Amino acid sequence: QVQLVESGGGLVQPGGSLRLSCAASGSIFSINAMGWYRQAPGKQRELVAGITSGGRPNYADSVKGRFTISRDNAKNTVYLQMNSLKPEDTAVYYCHPVAVRAGWGQGTQVTVSS
């Protein structure tokens, strides 16, 4: 089973940027599509970006044009570059395979506020 550790969150001003990282362990990492999810207070967890094993990305409409997902299979790491951040991006961000079950990590808190 893949183990996941998210990092890189923090407090930023509107319009700012953050780069999240997800370090994964497990032999199946490189063959699985990975996603970044977020959960804001009072809302359900949602998939905001996904990336196939070959590196093809997809994005939710709410983040398209602002976020970029990437992966480095040699490092077993998935990244989320977040630009032009808005207060509504405030949430706990998690990475997790899109199509298989794995243990959820602790997530990393992103807070966008002036």
Short mmCIF file of C-alpha atoms in Angstrom, two decimals:
data_model
loop_
_atom_site.label_atom_id
_atom_site.label_comp_id
_atom_site.label_asym_id
_atom_site.label_seq_id
_atom_site.Cartn_x
_atom_site.Cartn_y
_atom_site.Cartn_z
CA GLN A 1 0.00 0.00 0.00
CA VAL A 2 1.21 3.52 -0.85
CA GLN A 3 2.02 5.84 2.05
CA LEU A 4 1.67 9.58 1.45
CA VAL A 5 3.18 12.61 3.18
CA GLU A 6 2.12 16.09 2.07
CA SER A 7 4.12 19.26 2.71
CA GLY A 8 4.54 22.84 1.54
CA GLY A 9 1.38 24.47 2.80
CA GLY A 10 1.25 27.71 4.70
CA LEU A 11 -0.26 31.17 4.98
CA VAL A 12 -0.13 33.35 1.87
CA GLN A 13 -1.75 36.57 0.70
CA PRO A 14 -4.29 36.60 -2.13
CA GLY A 15 -2.44 36.48 -5.43
CA GLY A 16 0.47 34.63 -3.90
CA SER A 17 1.93 31.24 -4.74
CA LEU A 18 2.73 27.97 -3.01
CA ARG A 19 4.28 24.72 -4.17
CA LEU A 20 2.98 21.56 -2.49
CA SER A 21 4.85 18.27 -2.47
CA CYS A 22 3.63 14.75 -1.86
CA ALA A 23 6.22 12.12 -1.03
CA ALA A 24 4.99 8.60 -1.63
CA SER A 25 6.31 5.21 -0.70
CA GLY A 26 5.31 1.96 -2.32
CA SER A 27 6.23 0.01 -5.39
CA ILE A 28 3.05 0.89 -7.31
CA PHE A 29 3.50 4.67 -7.28
CA SER A 30 4.86 5.02 -10.80
CA ILE A 31 1.99 3.12 -12.44
CA ASN A 32 -0.90 4.91 -10.74
CA ALA A 33 -2.69 8.11 -11.62
CA MET A 34 -2.33 10.56 -8.73
CA GLY A 35 -4.53 13.40 -7.61
CA TRP A 36 -4.52 16.42 -5.37
CA TYR A 37 -7.67 16.78 -3.29
CA ARG A 38 -8.77 19.50 -0.93
CA GLN A 39 -11.32 19.85 1.82
CA ALA A 40 -12.47 23.26 3.02
CA PRO A 41 -14.53 23.90 6.16
CA GLY A 42 -18.14 22.93 5.58
CA LYS A 43 -17.42 21.35 2.21
CA GLN A 44 -16.86 17.84 0.91
CA ARG A 45 -13.45 16.71 -0.24
CA GLU A 46 -12.96 17.44 -3.93
CA LEU A 47 -10.46 16.47 -6.59
CA VAL A 48 -8.76 19.60 -7.91
CA ALA A 49 -6.05 18.11 -10.13
CA GLY A 50 -5.04 14.70 -11.42
CA ILE A 51 -2.11 13.33 -13.37
CA THR A 52 -1.75 10.03 -15.19
CA SER A 53 1.21 7.71 -14.82
CA GLY A 54 2.51 9.17 -18.07
CA GLY A 55 2.25 12.76 -16.86
CA ARG A 56 -0.97 13.94 -18.51
CA PRO A 57 -2.74 16.48 -16.24
CA ASN A 58 -6.37 17.36 -15.69
CA TYR A 59 -7.87 20.13 -13.55
CA ALA A 60 -11.09 21.17 -11.95
CA ASP A 61 -12.56 24.28 -13.54
CA SER A 62 -12.06 26.21 -10.31
CA VAL A 63 -8.27 25.94 -10.53
CA LYS A 64 -7.65 25.66 -14.26
CA GLY A 65 -5.07 28.16 -15.43
CA ARG A 66 -3.80 28.78 -11.90
CA PHE A 67 -2.60 25.37 -10.65
CA THR A 68 -0.13 22.98 -12.25
CA ILE A 69 0.24 19.35 -11.23
CA SER A 70 3.40 17.41 -12.04
CA ARG A 71 5.17 14.26 -10.96
CA ASP A 72 8.68 12.90 -10.72
CA ASN A 73 8.42 9.13 -10.72
CA ALA A 74 12.13 8.72 -10.00
CA LYS A 75 11.59 10.61 -6.73
CA ASN A 76 8.15 9.12 -5.99
CA THR A 77 6.86 12.67 -5.64
CA VAL A 78 3.84 14.62 -6.91
CA TYR A 79 3.77 18.41 -6.92
CA LEU A 80 1.10 21.07 -7.07
CA GLN A 81 2.20 24.55 -8.09
CA MET A 82 -0.48 27.02 -7.02
CA ASN A 83 -0.44 30.55 -8.42
CA SER A 84 -2.85 33.47 -8.15
CA LEU A 85 -4.24 32.04 -4.96
CA LYS A 86 -7.67 33.14 -3.78
CA PRO A 87 -9.27 33.02 -0.33
CA GLU A 88 -11.60 30.28 -1.58
CA ASP A 89 -8.55 28.06 -2.14
CA THR A 90 -8.18 27.82 1.64
CA ALA A 91 -8.37 24.13 2.56
CA VAL A 92 -6.43 21.12 3.71
CA TYR A 93 -4.77 19.61 0.66
CA TYR A 94 -4.18 15.87 0.26
CA CYS A 95 -2.64 13.67 -2.38
CA HIS A 96 -4.02 10.23 -3.14
CA PRO A 97 -4.19 7.81 -6.04
CA VAL A 98 -7.18 8.46 -8.27
CA ALA A 99 -8.18 4.87 -8.99
CA VAL A 100 -6.84 2.71 -6.14
CA ARG A 101 -7.20 2.69 -2.38
CA ALA A 102 -4.39 3.98 -0.18
CA GLY A 103 -4.04 5.39 3.30
CA TRP A 104 -4.72 9.12 3.43
CA GLY A 105 -1.89 11.27 4.72
CA GLN A 106 -2.21 14.09 7.23
CA GLY A 107 -2.64 16.71 4.52
CA THR A 108 -1.12 20.17 4.45
CA GLN A 109 -3.01 23.34 5.37
CA VAL A 110 -3.22 26.14 2.81
CA THR A 111 -4.60 29.44 4.08
CA VAL A 112 -5.06 32.39 1.73
CA SER A 113 -5.77 35.58 3.63
CA SER A 114 -4.65 39.17 3.81
#
